[in-house]
Amino acid sequence: MLKRISTRQLTVGMFIEAVEGTLSNRHIMQRHRFLLRHEDVVRQLKSSGAESIVINTAKGNDVEGGPGAGAAAPVKPDSSSETMAAVSHAVRSAADAVAETFAAVEAGGVVSLKGMAAETGKISEAVQSNPAIFIGVTRLKSKDETTFVHSVSVSGLMMHFGSYLGLDKATVDLLGISGLLHDIGKVEIPSSILNKADGLSPNEREIINLHPAFGRDILSRNEQMPEMVLDVCFNHHERMDGGGYPSGRSGAEISLYARIAAICDVYDAVTSVRPYKKPWTANDALTWMLRREGHFDAQLLKKFALCISASLPRA
């Protein structure tokens, strides 16, 4: 079980999944997802300025007194450690596969549809086994795996939402592959821009806005690449009011699949735990998205909000 605790509750023997907040001692988080073995690391974390810590009680110690002790707050619902472990394994496996695919295409290779379909199947099983656990696990992203776990998360969200909408299995499976590959064009973007912690300059923003076009070109190396996958890759940053990129498409010019991707992409980005960023709650994220007039398909977004609300545990 993942649990959010205050830094004062840290003790040796806990397994750290994520550190939330702006850290004064960033070097202590060079390792991500580790067992807390030494008192000096406990002291460093307590003095780091972190707002909270996410621990995994299936891999390490709980807070004294167990569930509900002190100010600890569960990040997701109680479930068997076996289910948690299985979902976590599926997410990590798929993230590794995405990383390998990105590396291969960066070297001039072609995306393997068969390989991506296999990973999509694993993600689908993980989502179906427990949507809340899947959503919870994929909220946790270390700096060096953000793009890859994000791709897995968007893939799972797109399949989950597609099923909620009543789309057929073949279409849902393609939504999953589309989610895994929607950001593949980022292999052409300098890491100095992708990993920049501060705001981007206008020139840097122009460069990063090229990643959908880069991605479509990369995916097109495989002549068997489905049109939906190309469409989602190229159009997931378009807006209903025409204010998106790279083509400024609007309304009916944007497919249902790209509209689904746009919603899932932004939702995952704003609700995810980062080492130096506090995540938004599902309610805050959906409220903010619903207020962004002209950005998303409003009716589709309302259905997505119902889908997510039905998937997450009630407080």
PDB file of C-alpha atoms in Angstrom:
ATOM      1  CA  MET A   1       0.000   0.000   0.000  1.00  0.00           C
ATOM      2  CA  LEU A   2       1.249   3.483  -0.843  1.00  0.00           C
ATOM      3  CA  LYS A   3       0.843   6.051   1.892  1.00  0.00           C
ATOM      4  CA  ARG A   4       1.591   9.758   2.119  1.00  0.00           C
ATOM      5  CA  ILE A   5       3.249  10.789   5.393  1.00  0.00           C
ATOM      6  CA  SER A   6       4.906  13.860   6.846  1.00  0.00           C
ATOM      7  CA  THR A   7       8.704  13.998   6.984  1.00  0.00           C
ATOM      8  CA  ARG A   8       8.626  13.902  10.785  1.00  0.00           C
ATOM      9  CA  GLN A   9       7.193  10.368  10.593  1.00  0.00           C
ATOM     10  CA  LEU A  10      10.161   8.996   8.650  1.00  0.00           C
ATOM     11  CA  THR A  11      12.068   6.110  10.192  1.00  0.00           C
ATOM     12  CA  VAL A  12      14.738   3.667   9.027  1.00  0.00           C
ATOM     13  CA  GLY A  13      13.183   0.695   7.242  1.00  0.00           C
ATOM     14  CA  MET A  14      10.609   2.607   5.202  1.00  0.00           C
ATOM     15  CA  PHE A  15      10.549   2.224   1.413  1.00  0.00           C
ATOM     16  CA  ILE A  16      10.512   5.635  -0.313  1.00  0.00           C
ATOM     17  CA  GLU A  17       8.435   5.891  -3.495  1.00  0.00           C
ATOM     18  CA  ALA A  18       8.441   9.689  -3.936  1.00  0.00           C
ATOM     19  CA  VAL A  19       9.406  12.925  -2.204  1.00  0.00           C
ATOM     20  CA  GLU A  20       6.918  15.765  -2.704  1.00  0.00           C
ATOM     21  CA  GLY A  21       7.700  19.451  -2.594  1.00  0.00           C
ATOM     22  CA  THR A  22      10.652  21.709  -3.408  1.00  0.00           C
ATOM     23  CA  LEU A  23      13.856  20.301  -1.946  1.00  0.00           C
ATOM     24  CA  SER A  24      16.762  22.342  -0.640  1.00  0.00           C
ATOM     25  CA  ASN A  25      19.026  19.265  -0.828  1.00  0.00           C
ATOM     26  CA  ARG A  26      18.180  17.840  -4.250  1.00  0.00           C
ATOM     27  CA  HIS A  27      21.203  15.526  -4.307  1.00  0.00           C
ATOM     28  CA  ILE A  28      19.560  13.251  -1.742  1.00  0.00           C
ATOM     29  CA  MET A  29      16.990  12.238  -4.373  1.00  0.00           C
ATOM     30  CA  GLN A  30      19.522  11.041  -6.944  1.00  0.00           C
ATOM     31  CA  ARG A  31      18.139   7.611  -6.056  1.00  0.00           C
ATOM     32  CA  HIS A  32      14.468   7.030  -6.716  1.00  0.00           C
ATOM     33  CA  ARG A  33      12.330   4.393  -5.001  1.00  0.00           C
ATOM     34  CA  PHE A  34      14.723   3.123  -2.339  1.00  0.00           C
ATOM     35  CA  LEU A  35      14.753   1.480   1.068  1.00  0.00           C
ATOM     36  CA  LEU A  36      15.631   3.944   3.815  1.00  0.00           C
ATOM     37  CA  ARG A  37      18.531   2.197   5.567  1.00  0.00           C
ATOM     38  CA  HIS A  38      20.487   4.900   7.414  1.00  0.00           C
ATOM     39  CA  GLU A  39      19.672   7.529  10.017  1.00  0.00           C
ATOM     40  CA  ASP A  40      21.749  10.143   8.217  1.00  0.00           C
ATOM     41  CA  VAL A  41      19.484   9.859   5.158  1.00  0.00           C
ATOM     42  CA  VAL A  42      16.451  10.197   7.463  1.00  0.00           C
ATOM     43  CA  ARG A  43      17.931  13.411   8.861  1.00  0.00           C
ATOM     44  CA  GLN A  44      18.684  14.751   5.373  1.00  0.00           C
ATOM     45  CA  LEU A  45      15.118  14.103   4.247  1.00  0.00           C
ATOM     46  CA  LYS A  46      13.671  15.723   7.342  1.00  0.00           C
ATOM     47  CA  SER A  47      15.736  18.861   6.735  1.00  0.00           C
ATOM     48  CA  SER A  48      15.260  18.880   2.951  1.00  0.00           C
ATOM     49  CA  GLY A  49      12.160  21.064   2.891  1.00  0.00           C
ATOM     50  CA  ALA A  50      10.011  18.252   1.481  1.00  0.00           C
ATOM     51  CA  GLU A  51       6.298  18.719   2.071  1.00  0.00           C
ATOM     52  CA  SER A  52       5.533  15.014   2.339  1.00  0.00           C
ATOM     53  CA  ILE A  53       6.841  11.555   1.518  1.00  0.00           C
ATOM     54  CA  VAL A  54       5.120   8.663  -0.245  1.00  0.00           C
ATOM     55  CA  ILE A  55       6.090   5.294   1.237  1.00  0.00           C
ATOM     56  CA  ASN A  56       5.273   1.757   0.122  1.00  0.00           C
ATOM     57  CA  THR A  57       4.277  -0.332   3.147  1.00  0.00           C
ATOM     58  CA  ALA A  58       4.365  -3.515   1.066  1.00  0.00           C
ATOM     59  CA  LYS A  59       8.131  -3.075   0.628  1.00  0.00           C
ATOM     60  CA  GLY A  60       9.099  -1.445   3.918  1.00  0.00           C
ATOM     61  CA  ASN A  61       7.953  -0.380   7.357  1.00  0.00           C
ATOM     62  CA  ASP A  62       4.698   1.458   8.029  1.00  0.00           C
ATOM     63  CA  VAL A  63       4.416   4.416  10.402  1.00  0.00           C
ATOM     64  CA  GLU A  64       4.264   3.467  14.056  1.00  0.00           C
ATOM     65  CA  GLY A  65       0.803   2.190  14.849  1.00  0.00           C
ATOM     66  CA  GLY A  66       0.088   1.064  11.282  1.00  0.00           C
ATOM     67  CA  PRO A  67      -2.659   2.385   8.987  1.00  0.00           C
ATOM     68  CA  GLY A  68      -4.211   5.624  10.131  1.00  0.00           C
ATOM     69  CA  ALA A  69      -1.496   6.422  12.657  1.00  0.00           C
ATOM     70  CA  GLY A  70      -0.545  10.061  13.117  1.00  0.00           C
ATOM     71  CA  ALA A  71      -1.054  12.242  10.066  1.00  0.00           C
ATOM     72  CA  ALA A  72      -0.522   9.470   7.534  1.00  0.00           C
ATOM     73  CA  ALA A  73      -2.986   9.472   4.658  1.00  0.00           C
ATOM     74  CA  PRO A  74      -3.456   6.562   2.263  1.00  0.00           C
ATOM     75  CA  VAL A  75      -2.738   7.425  -1.348  1.00  0.00           C
ATOM     76  CA  LYS A  76      -4.975   4.676  -2.626  1.00  0.00           C
ATOM     77  CA  PRO A  77      -7.419   2.107  -1.275  1.00  0.00           C
ATOM     78  CA  ASP A  78      -6.484  -0.920   0.773  1.00  0.00           C
ATOM     79  CA  SER A  79      -5.814  -3.947  -1.409  1.00  0.00           C
ATOM     80  CA  SER A  80      -3.753  -7.091  -1.360  1.00  0.00           C
ATOM     81  CA  SER A  81      -0.021  -6.623  -1.674  1.00  0.00           C
ATOM     82  CA  GLU A  82      -0.136  -9.164  -4.493  1.00  0.00           C
ATOM     83  CA  THR A  83      -2.388  -6.940  -6.596  1.00  0.00           C
ATOM     84  CA  MET A  84      -0.248  -3.915  -5.858  1.00  0.00           C
ATOM     85  CA  ALA A  85       2.899  -5.801  -6.785  1.00  0.00           C
ATOM     86  CA  ALA A  86       1.381  -7.149 -10.009  1.00  0.00           C
ATOM     87  CA  VAL A  87       0.189  -3.723 -11.158  1.00  0.00           C
ATOM     88  CA  SER A  88       3.492  -2.096 -10.228  1.00  0.00           C
ATOM     89  CA  HIS A  89       5.390  -4.767 -12.138  1.00  0.00           C
ATOM     90  CA  ALA A  90       3.226  -4.272 -15.226  1.00  0.00           C
ATOM     91  CA  VAL A  91       3.740  -0.508 -15.119  1.00  0.00           C
ATOM     92  CA  ARG A  92       7.515  -0.783 -14.684  1.00  0.00           C
ATOM     93  CA  SER A  93       7.779  -3.433 -17.391  1.00  0.00           C
ATOM     94  CA  ALA A  94       5.832  -1.310 -19.855  1.00  0.00           C
ATOM     95  CA  ALA A  95       7.835   1.801 -18.940  1.00  0.00           C
ATOM     96  CA  ASP A  96      11.069  -0.104 -19.601  1.00  0.00           C
ATOM     97  CA  ALA A  97       9.699  -1.253 -22.969  1.00  0.00           C
ATOM     98  CA  VAL A  98       8.802   2.326 -23.893  1.00  0.00           C
ATOM     99  CA  ALA A  99      12.294   3.484 -22.886  1.00  0.00           C
ATOM    100  CA  GLU A 100      13.860   0.780 -25.063  1.00  0.00           C
ATOM    101  CA  THR A 101      11.608   1.771 -27.985  1.00  0.00           C
ATOM    102  CA  PHE A 102      12.562   5.422 -27.617  1.00  0.00           C
ATOM    103  CA  ALA A 103      16.248   4.468 -27.588  1.00  0.00           C
ATOM    104  CA  ALA A 104      15.819   2.284 -30.665  1.00  0.00           C
ATOM    105  CA  VAL A 105      14.105   4.975 -32.747  1.00  0.00           C
ATOM    106  CA  GLU A 106      16.635   7.563 -31.611  1.00  0.00           C
ATOM    107  CA  ALA A 107      19.229   5.308 -33.237  1.00  0.00           C
ATOM    108  CA  GLY A 108      17.198   5.255 -36.450  1.00  0.00           C
ATOM    109  CA  GLY A 109      15.151   2.112 -35.808  1.00  0.00           C
ATOM    110  CA  VAL A 110      11.499   1.339 -36.457  1.00  0.00           C
ATOM    111  CA  VAL A 111       8.780   0.982 -33.808  1.00  0.00           C
ATOM    112  CA  SER A 112       7.662  -2.620 -33.334  1.00  0.00           C
ATOM    113  CA  LEU A 113       3.874  -2.763 -33.329  1.00  0.00           C
ATOM    114  CA  LYS A 114       4.007  -6.318 -32.018  1.00  0.00           C
ATOM    115  CA  GLY A 115       6.078  -5.244 -29.040  1.00  0.00           C
ATOM    116  CA  MET A 116       3.844  -2.298 -28.247  1.00  0.00           C
ATOM    117  CA  ALA A 117       0.720  -4.463 -28.574  1.00  0.00           C
ATOM    118  CA  ALA A 118       2.181  -6.912 -26.048  1.00  0.00           C
ATOM    119  CA  GLU A 119       2.835  -4.139 -23.533  1.00  0.00           C
ATOM    120  CA  THR A 120      -0.626  -2.695 -24.139  1.00  0.00           C
ATOM    121  CA  GLY A 121      -2.103  -6.062 -23.201  1.00  0.00           C
ATOM    122  CA  LYS A 122      -0.250  -6.010 -19.880  1.00  0.00           C
ATOM    123  CA  ILE A 123      -1.384  -2.471 -19.168  1.00  0.00           C
ATOM    124  CA  SER A 124      -4.980  -3.380 -19.993  1.00  0.00           C
ATOM    125  CA  GLU A 125      -4.875  -6.283 -17.531  1.00  0.00           C
ATOM    126  CA  ALA A 126      -3.419  -4.012 -14.851  1.00  0.00           C
ATOM    127  CA  VAL A 127      -6.114  -1.387 -15.364  1.00  0.00           C
ATOM    128  CA  GLN A 128      -8.899  -3.952 -15.353  1.00  0.00           C
ATOM    129  CA  SER A 129      -7.601  -5.655 -12.202  1.00  0.00           C
ATOM    130  CA  ASN A 130      -7.912  -2.429 -10.206  1.00  0.00           C
ATOM    131  CA  PRO A 131      -8.205   0.989 -11.903  1.00  0.00           C
ATOM    132  CA  ALA A 132      -7.570   2.861  -8.647  1.00  0.00           C
ATOM    133  CA  ILE A 133      -4.294   1.057  -8.007  1.00  0.00           C
ATOM    134  CA  PHE A 134      -3.145   1.580 -11.593  1.00  0.00           C
ATOM    135  CA  ILE A 135      -3.935   5.287 -11.431  1.00  0.00           C
ATOM    136  CA  GLY A 136      -2.192   5.544  -8.076  1.00  0.00           C
ATOM    137  CA  VAL A 137       0.944   3.696  -9.141  1.00  0.00           C
ATOM    138  CA  THR A 138       1.356   5.758 -12.300  1.00  0.00           C
ATOM    139  CA  ARG A 139       1.096   9.027 -10.357  1.00  0.00           C
ATOM    140  CA  LEU A 140       4.609   8.334  -9.021  1.00  0.00           C
ATOM    141  CA  LYS A 141       7.288   9.405 -11.494  1.00  0.00           C
ATOM    142  CA  SER A 142      10.951  10.073 -10.782  1.00  0.00           C
ATOM    143  CA  LYS A 143      12.726  12.675 -12.901  1.00  0.00           C
ATOM    144  CA  ASP A 144      14.570  10.109 -15.017  1.00  0.00           C
ATOM    145  CA  GLU A 145      11.459   8.111 -15.927  1.00  0.00           C
ATOM    146  CA  THR A 146       8.810  10.814 -16.295  1.00  0.00           C
ATOM    147  CA  THR A 147       8.324  10.456 -20.052  1.00  0.00           C
ATOM    148  CA  PHE A 148       8.147   6.661 -19.968  1.00  0.00           C
ATOM    149  CA  VAL A 149       5.760   6.213 -17.027  1.00  0.00           C
ATOM    150  CA  HIS A 150       3.704   9.107 -18.380  1.00  0.00           C
ATOM    151  CA  SER A 151       3.322   7.186 -21.653  1.00  0.00           C
ATOM    152  CA  VAL A 152       2.191   4.082 -19.758  1.00  0.00           C
ATOM    153  CA  SER A 153      -0.253   6.119 -17.702  1.00  0.00           C
ATOM    154  CA  VAL A 154      -1.766   7.859 -20.730  1.00  0.00           C
ATOM    155  CA  SER A 155      -2.069   4.477 -22.438  1.00  0.00           C
ATOM    156  CA  GLY A 156      -3.955   3.006 -19.487  1.00  0.00           C
ATOM    157  CA  LEU A 157      -6.172   6.061 -19.061  1.00  0.00           C
ATOM    158  CA  MET A 158      -7.066   6.056 -22.761  1.00  0.00           C
ATOM    159  CA  MET A 159      -8.006   2.369 -22.680  1.00  0.00           C
ATOM    160  CA  HIS A 160      -9.958   2.760 -19.459  1.00  0.00           C
ATOM    161  CA  PHE A 161     -11.858   5.758 -20.819  1.00  0.00           C
ATOM    162  CA  GLY A 162     -12.397   4.071 -24.186  1.00  0.00           C
ATOM    163  CA  SER A 163     -13.973   1.092 -22.466  1.00  0.00           C
ATOM    164  CA  TYR A 164     -16.123   3.448 -20.381  1.00  0.00           C
ATOM    165  CA  LEU A 165     -17.339   5.047 -23.625  1.00  0.00           C
ATOM    166  CA  GLY A 166     -18.309   1.636 -24.971  1.00  0.00           C
ATOM    167  CA  LEU A 167     -15.748   1.486 -27.781  1.00  0.00           C
ATOM    168  CA  ASP A 168     -14.994  -1.975 -29.189  1.00  0.00           C
ATOM    169  CA  LYS A 169     -11.959  -3.934 -27.990  1.00  0.00           C
ATOM    170  CA  ALA A 170      -9.935  -3.472 -31.181  1.00  0.00           C
ATOM    171  CA  THR A 171     -10.360   0.294 -30.927  1.00  0.00           C
ATOM    172  CA  VAL A 172      -9.530   0.299 -27.219  1.00  0.00           C
ATOM    173  CA  ASP A 173      -6.365  -1.709 -27.890  1.00  0.00           C
ATOM    174  CA  LEU A 174      -5.292   0.820 -30.526  1.00  0.00           C
ATOM    175  CA  LEU A 175      -5.976   3.621 -28.067  1.00  0.00           C
ATOM    176  CA  GLY A 176      -3.525   1.884 -25.740  1.00  0.00           C
ATOM    177  CA  ILE A 177      -0.797   1.696 -28.382  1.00  0.00           C
ATOM    178  CA  SER A 178      -1.478   5.326 -29.311  1.00  0.00           C
ATOM    179  CA  GLY A 179      -1.007   6.370 -25.689  1.00  0.00           C
ATOM    180  CA  LEU A 180       2.291   4.507 -25.407  1.00  0.00           C
ATOM    181  CA  LEU A 181       3.672   6.236 -28.490  1.00  0.00           C
ATOM    182  CA  HIS A 182       2.068   9.691 -28.343  1.00  0.00           C
ATOM    183  CA  ASP A 183       5.247  11.404 -27.096  1.00  0.00           C
ATOM    184  CA  ILE A 184       7.832   9.468 -29.108  1.00  0.00           C
ATOM    185  CA  GLY A 185       8.772  12.641 -30.978  1.00  0.00           C
ATOM    186  CA  LYS A 186      10.428  13.902 -27.804  1.00  0.00           C
ATOM    187  CA  VAL A 187      13.490  11.812 -28.680  1.00  0.00           C
ATOM    188  CA  GLU A 188      14.297  14.635 -31.118  1.00  0.00           C
ATOM    189  CA  ILE A 189      14.052  17.349 -28.445  1.00  0.00           C
ATOM    190  CA  PRO A 190      17.257  18.278 -26.555  1.00  0.00           C
ATOM    191  CA  SER A 191      17.233  16.930 -22.998  1.00  0.00           C
ATOM    192  CA  SER A 192      18.222  20.384 -21.749  1.00  0.00           C
ATOM    193  CA  ILE A 193      14.785  21.591 -22.857  1.00  0.00           C
ATOM    194  CA  LEU A 194      12.800  18.505 -21.844  1.00  0.00           C
ATOM    195  CA  ASN A 195      14.283  18.459 -18.351  1.00  0.00           C
ATOM    196  CA  LYS A 196      14.309  22.193 -17.733  1.00  0.00           C
ATOM    197  CA  ALA A 197      12.842  22.889 -14.299  1.00  0.00           C
ATOM    198  CA  ASP A 198      12.119  26.576 -14.961  1.00  0.00           C
ATOM    199  CA  GLY A 199       9.773  28.035 -17.541  1.00  0.00           C
ATOM    200  CA  LEU A 200      10.662  27.675 -21.218  1.00  0.00           C
ATOM    201  CA  SER A 201      11.723  30.618 -23.356  1.00  0.00           C
ATOM    202  CA  PRO A 202       9.636  31.375 -26.481  1.00  0.00           C
ATOM    203  CA  ASN A 203      12.323  29.753 -28.645  1.00  0.00           C
ATOM    204  CA  GLU A 204      12.450  26.658 -26.450  1.00  0.00           C
ATOM    205  CA  ARG A 205       8.658  26.430 -26.534  1.00  0.00           C
ATOM    206  CA  GLU A 206       8.758  26.518 -30.336  1.00  0.00           C
ATOM    207  CA  ILE A 207      11.239  23.660 -30.316  1.00  0.00           C
ATOM    208  CA  ILE A 208       9.248  21.440 -27.952  1.00  0.00           C
ATOM    209  CA  ASN A 209       6.090  22.150 -29.948  1.00  0.00           C
ATOM    210  CA  LEU A 210       7.698  20.287 -32.829  1.00  0.00           C
ATOM    211  CA  HIS A 211       7.550  16.920 -31.066  1.00  0.00           C
ATOM    212  CA  PRO A 212       4.150  15.846 -32.516  1.00  0.00           C
ATOM    213  CA  ALA A 213       5.460  16.307 -36.078  1.00  0.00           C
ATOM    214  CA  PHE A 214       8.723  14.573 -35.213  1.00  0.00           C
ATOM    215  CA  GLY A 215       6.726  11.724 -33.696  1.00  0.00           C
ATOM    216  CA  ARG A 216       4.536  11.221 -36.739  1.00  0.00           C
ATOM    217  CA  ASP A 217       7.625  11.085 -38.942  1.00  0.00           C
ATOM    218  CA  ILE A 218       9.226   8.491 -36.669  1.00  0.00           C
ATOM    219  CA  LEU A 219       6.111   6.322 -36.524  1.00  0.00           C
ATOM    220  CA  SER A 220       5.698   6.542 -40.305  1.00  0.00           C
ATOM    221  CA  ARG A 221       8.949   4.601 -40.737  1.00  0.00           C
ATOM    222  CA  ASN A 222       6.769   1.544 -40.065  1.00  0.00           C
ATOM    223  CA  GLU A 223       4.476   1.297 -43.087  1.00  0.00           C
ATOM    224  CA  GLN A 224       2.024  -0.796 -41.064  1.00  0.00           C
ATOM    225  CA  MET A 225       1.524   1.873 -38.402  1.00  0.00           C
ATOM    226  CA  PRO A 226      -2.263   2.335 -37.869  1.00  0.00           C
ATOM    227  CA  GLU A 227      -3.713   5.698 -38.821  1.00  0.00           C
ATOM    228  CA  MET A 228      -5.118   6.177 -35.305  1.00  0.00           C
ATOM    229  CA  VAL A 229      -1.626   5.965 -33.792  1.00  0.00           C
ATOM    230  CA  LEU A 230      -0.311   8.547 -36.264  1.00  0.00           C
ATOM    231  CA  ASP A 231      -3.337  10.764 -35.656  1.00  0.00           C
ATOM    232  CA  VAL A 232      -3.017  10.729 -31.865  1.00  0.00           C
ATOM    233  CA  CYS A 233       0.721  11.366 -32.014  1.00  0.00           C
ATOM    234  CA  PHE A 234       0.327  14.361 -34.325  1.00  0.00           C
ATOM    235  CA  ASN A 235      -2.838  15.908 -32.858  1.00  0.00           C
ATOM    236  CA  HIS A 236      -2.852  15.309 -29.082  1.00  0.00           C
ATOM    237  CA  HIS A 237      -1.911  18.951 -28.422  1.00  0.00           C
ATOM    238  CA  GLU A 238      -4.603  20.462 -30.628  1.00  0.00           C
ATOM    239  CA  ARG A 239      -7.395  22.444 -28.963  1.00  0.00           C
ATOM    240  CA  MET A 240     -11.081  22.636 -29.746  1.00  0.00           C
ATOM    241  CA  ASP A 241     -10.835  26.416 -30.268  1.00  0.00           C
ATOM    242  CA  GLY A 242      -7.914  26.100 -32.685  1.00  0.00           C
ATOM    243  CA  GLY A 243      -5.344  27.403 -30.210  1.00  0.00           C
ATOM    244  CA  GLY A 244      -3.270  24.232 -30.077  1.00  0.00           C
ATOM    245  CA  TYR A 245      -0.347  22.921 -32.109  1.00  0.00           C
ATOM    246  CA  PRO A 246       1.175  21.893 -34.481  1.00  0.00           C
ATOM    247  CA  SER A 247      -1.556  22.679 -37.070  1.00  0.00           C
ATOM    248  CA  GLY A 248      -4.112  24.776 -35.175  1.00  0.00           C
ATOM    249  CA  ARG A 249      -6.928  22.346 -35.967  1.00  0.00           C
ATOM    250  CA  SER A 250     -10.268  22.944 -34.296  1.00  0.00           C
ATOM    251  CA  GLY A 251     -13.641  21.325 -33.606  1.00  0.00           C
ATOM    252  CA  ALA A 252     -14.578  18.532 -35.997  1.00  0.00           C
ATOM    253  CA  GLU A 253     -11.100  18.622 -37.532  1.00  0.00           C
ATOM    254  CA  ILE A 254      -9.853  16.845 -34.393  1.00  0.00           C
ATOM    255  CA  SER A 255     -10.726  13.152 -34.152  1.00  0.00           C
ATOM    256  CA  LEU A 256     -12.402  11.532 -31.142  1.00  0.00           C
ATOM    257  CA  TYR A 257      -9.174   9.634 -30.466  1.00  0.00           C
ATOM    258  CA  ALA A 258      -6.995  12.760 -30.401  1.00  0.00           C
ATOM    259  CA  ARG A 259      -9.569  14.439 -28.125  1.00  0.00           C
ATOM    260  CA  ILE A 260      -9.379  11.482 -25.734  1.00  0.00           C
ATOM    261  CA  ALA A 261      -5.576  11.659 -25.797  1.00  0.00           C
ATOM    262  CA  ALA A 262      -5.563  15.404 -25.081  1.00  0.00           C
ATOM    263  CA  ILE A 263      -7.679  14.889 -21.965  1.00  0.00           C
ATOM    264  CA  CYS A 264      -5.711  11.904 -20.641  1.00  0.00           C
ATOM    265  CA  ASP A 265      -2.358  13.572 -21.391  1.00  0.00           C
ATOM    266  CA  VAL A 266      -3.111  16.724 -19.420  1.00  0.00           C
ATOM    267  CA  TYR A 267      -4.861  14.880 -16.574  1.00  0.00           C
ATOM    268  CA  ASP A 268      -1.851  12.649 -15.996  1.00  0.00           C
ATOM    269  CA  ALA A 269       0.584  15.553 -16.160  1.00  0.00           C
ATOM    270  CA  VAL A 270      -1.109  17.678 -13.498  1.00  0.00           C
ATOM    271  CA  THR A 271      -1.983  14.863 -11.075  1.00  0.00           C
ATOM    272  CA  SER A 272       1.402  13.143 -11.037  1.00  0.00           C
ATOM    273  CA  VAL A 273       3.866  13.153  -8.165  1.00  0.00           C
ATOM    274  CA  ARG A 274       7.234  14.575  -9.127  1.00  0.00           C
ATOM    275  CA  PRO A 275      10.303  14.825  -6.872  1.00  0.00           C
ATOM    276  CA  TYR A 276      10.035  18.627  -6.823  1.00  0.00           C
ATOM    277  CA  LYS A 277       6.353  19.246  -7.602  1.00  0.00           C
ATOM    278  CA  LYS A 278       3.229  18.793  -5.540  1.00  0.00           C
ATOM    279  CA  PRO A 279       0.523  16.946  -7.508  1.00  0.00           C
ATOM    280  CA  TRP A 280      -3.041  18.138  -7.885  1.00  0.00           C
ATOM    281  CA  THR A 281      -5.880  16.031  -6.595  1.00  0.00           C
ATOM    282  CA  ALA A 282      -8.212  14.442  -9.136  1.00  0.00           C
ATOM    283  CA  ASN A 283     -10.932  16.918  -8.158  1.00  0.00           C
ATOM    284  CA  ASP A 284      -8.661  19.951  -8.514  1.00  0.00           C
ATOM    285  CA  ALA A 285      -7.335  18.717 -11.856  1.00  0.00           C
ATOM    286  CA  LEU A 286     -10.774  18.027 -13.315  1.00  0.00           C
ATOM    287  CA  THR A 287     -12.175  21.330 -12.015  1.00  0.00           C
ATOM    288  CA  TRP A 288      -9.295  23.225 -13.631  1.00  0.00           C
ATOM    289  CA  MET A 289      -9.665  21.322 -16.909  1.00  0.00           C
ATOM    290  CA  LEU A 290     -13.414  21.940 -17.043  1.00  0.00           C
ATOM    291  CA  ARG A 291     -12.784  25.672 -16.646  1.00  0.00           C
ATOM    292  CA  ARG A 292     -10.375  25.823 -19.595  1.00  0.00           C
ATOM    293  CA  GLU A 293     -12.962  26.839 -22.168  1.00  0.00           C
ATOM    294  CA  GLY A 294     -12.034  25.938 -25.722  1.00  0.00           C
ATOM    295  CA  HIS A 295      -9.201  23.610 -24.771  1.00  0.00           C
ATOM    296  CA  PHE A 296     -10.952  20.245 -24.488  1.00  0.00           C
ATOM    297  CA  ASP A 297     -14.122  18.690 -25.871  1.00  0.00           C
ATOM    298  CA  ALA A 298     -16.394  19.790 -22.999  1.00  0.00           C
ATOM    299  CA  GLN A 299     -18.881  16.926 -23.248  1.00  0.00           C
ATOM    300  CA  LEU A 300     -16.134  14.342 -23.541  1.00  0.00           C
ATOM    301  CA  LEU A 301     -14.309  15.850 -20.572  1.00  0.00           C
ATOM    302  CA  LYS A 302     -17.450  15.600 -18.434  1.00  0.00           C
ATOM    303  CA  LYS A 303     -17.677  11.900 -19.286  1.00  0.00           C
ATOM    304  CA  PHE A 304     -13.997  11.499 -18.405  1.00  0.00           C
ATOM    305  CA  ALA A 305     -14.646  13.140 -15.037  1.00  0.00           C
ATOM    306  CA  LEU A 306     -17.432  10.615 -14.364  1.00  0.00           C
ATOM    307  CA  CYS A 307     -15.145   7.779 -15.467  1.00  0.00           C
ATOM    308  CA  ILE A 308     -12.361   8.863 -13.098  1.00  0.00           C
ATOM    309  CA  SER A 309     -14.770   9.514 -10.231  1.00  0.00           C
ATOM    310  CA  ALA A 310     -16.130   5.983 -10.580  1.00  0.00           C
ATOM    311  CA  SER A 311     -12.599   4.557 -10.556  1.00  0.00           C
ATOM    312  CA  LEU A 312     -11.160   6.285  -7.492  1.00  0.00           C
ATOM    313  CA  PRO A 313     -12.050   5.483  -3.869  1.00  0.00           C
ATOM    314  CA  ARG A 314     -14.371   7.846  -2.061  1.00  0.00           C
ATOM    315  CA  ALA A 315     -12.882   9.777   0.834  1.00  0.00           C
TER     316      ALA A 315
END
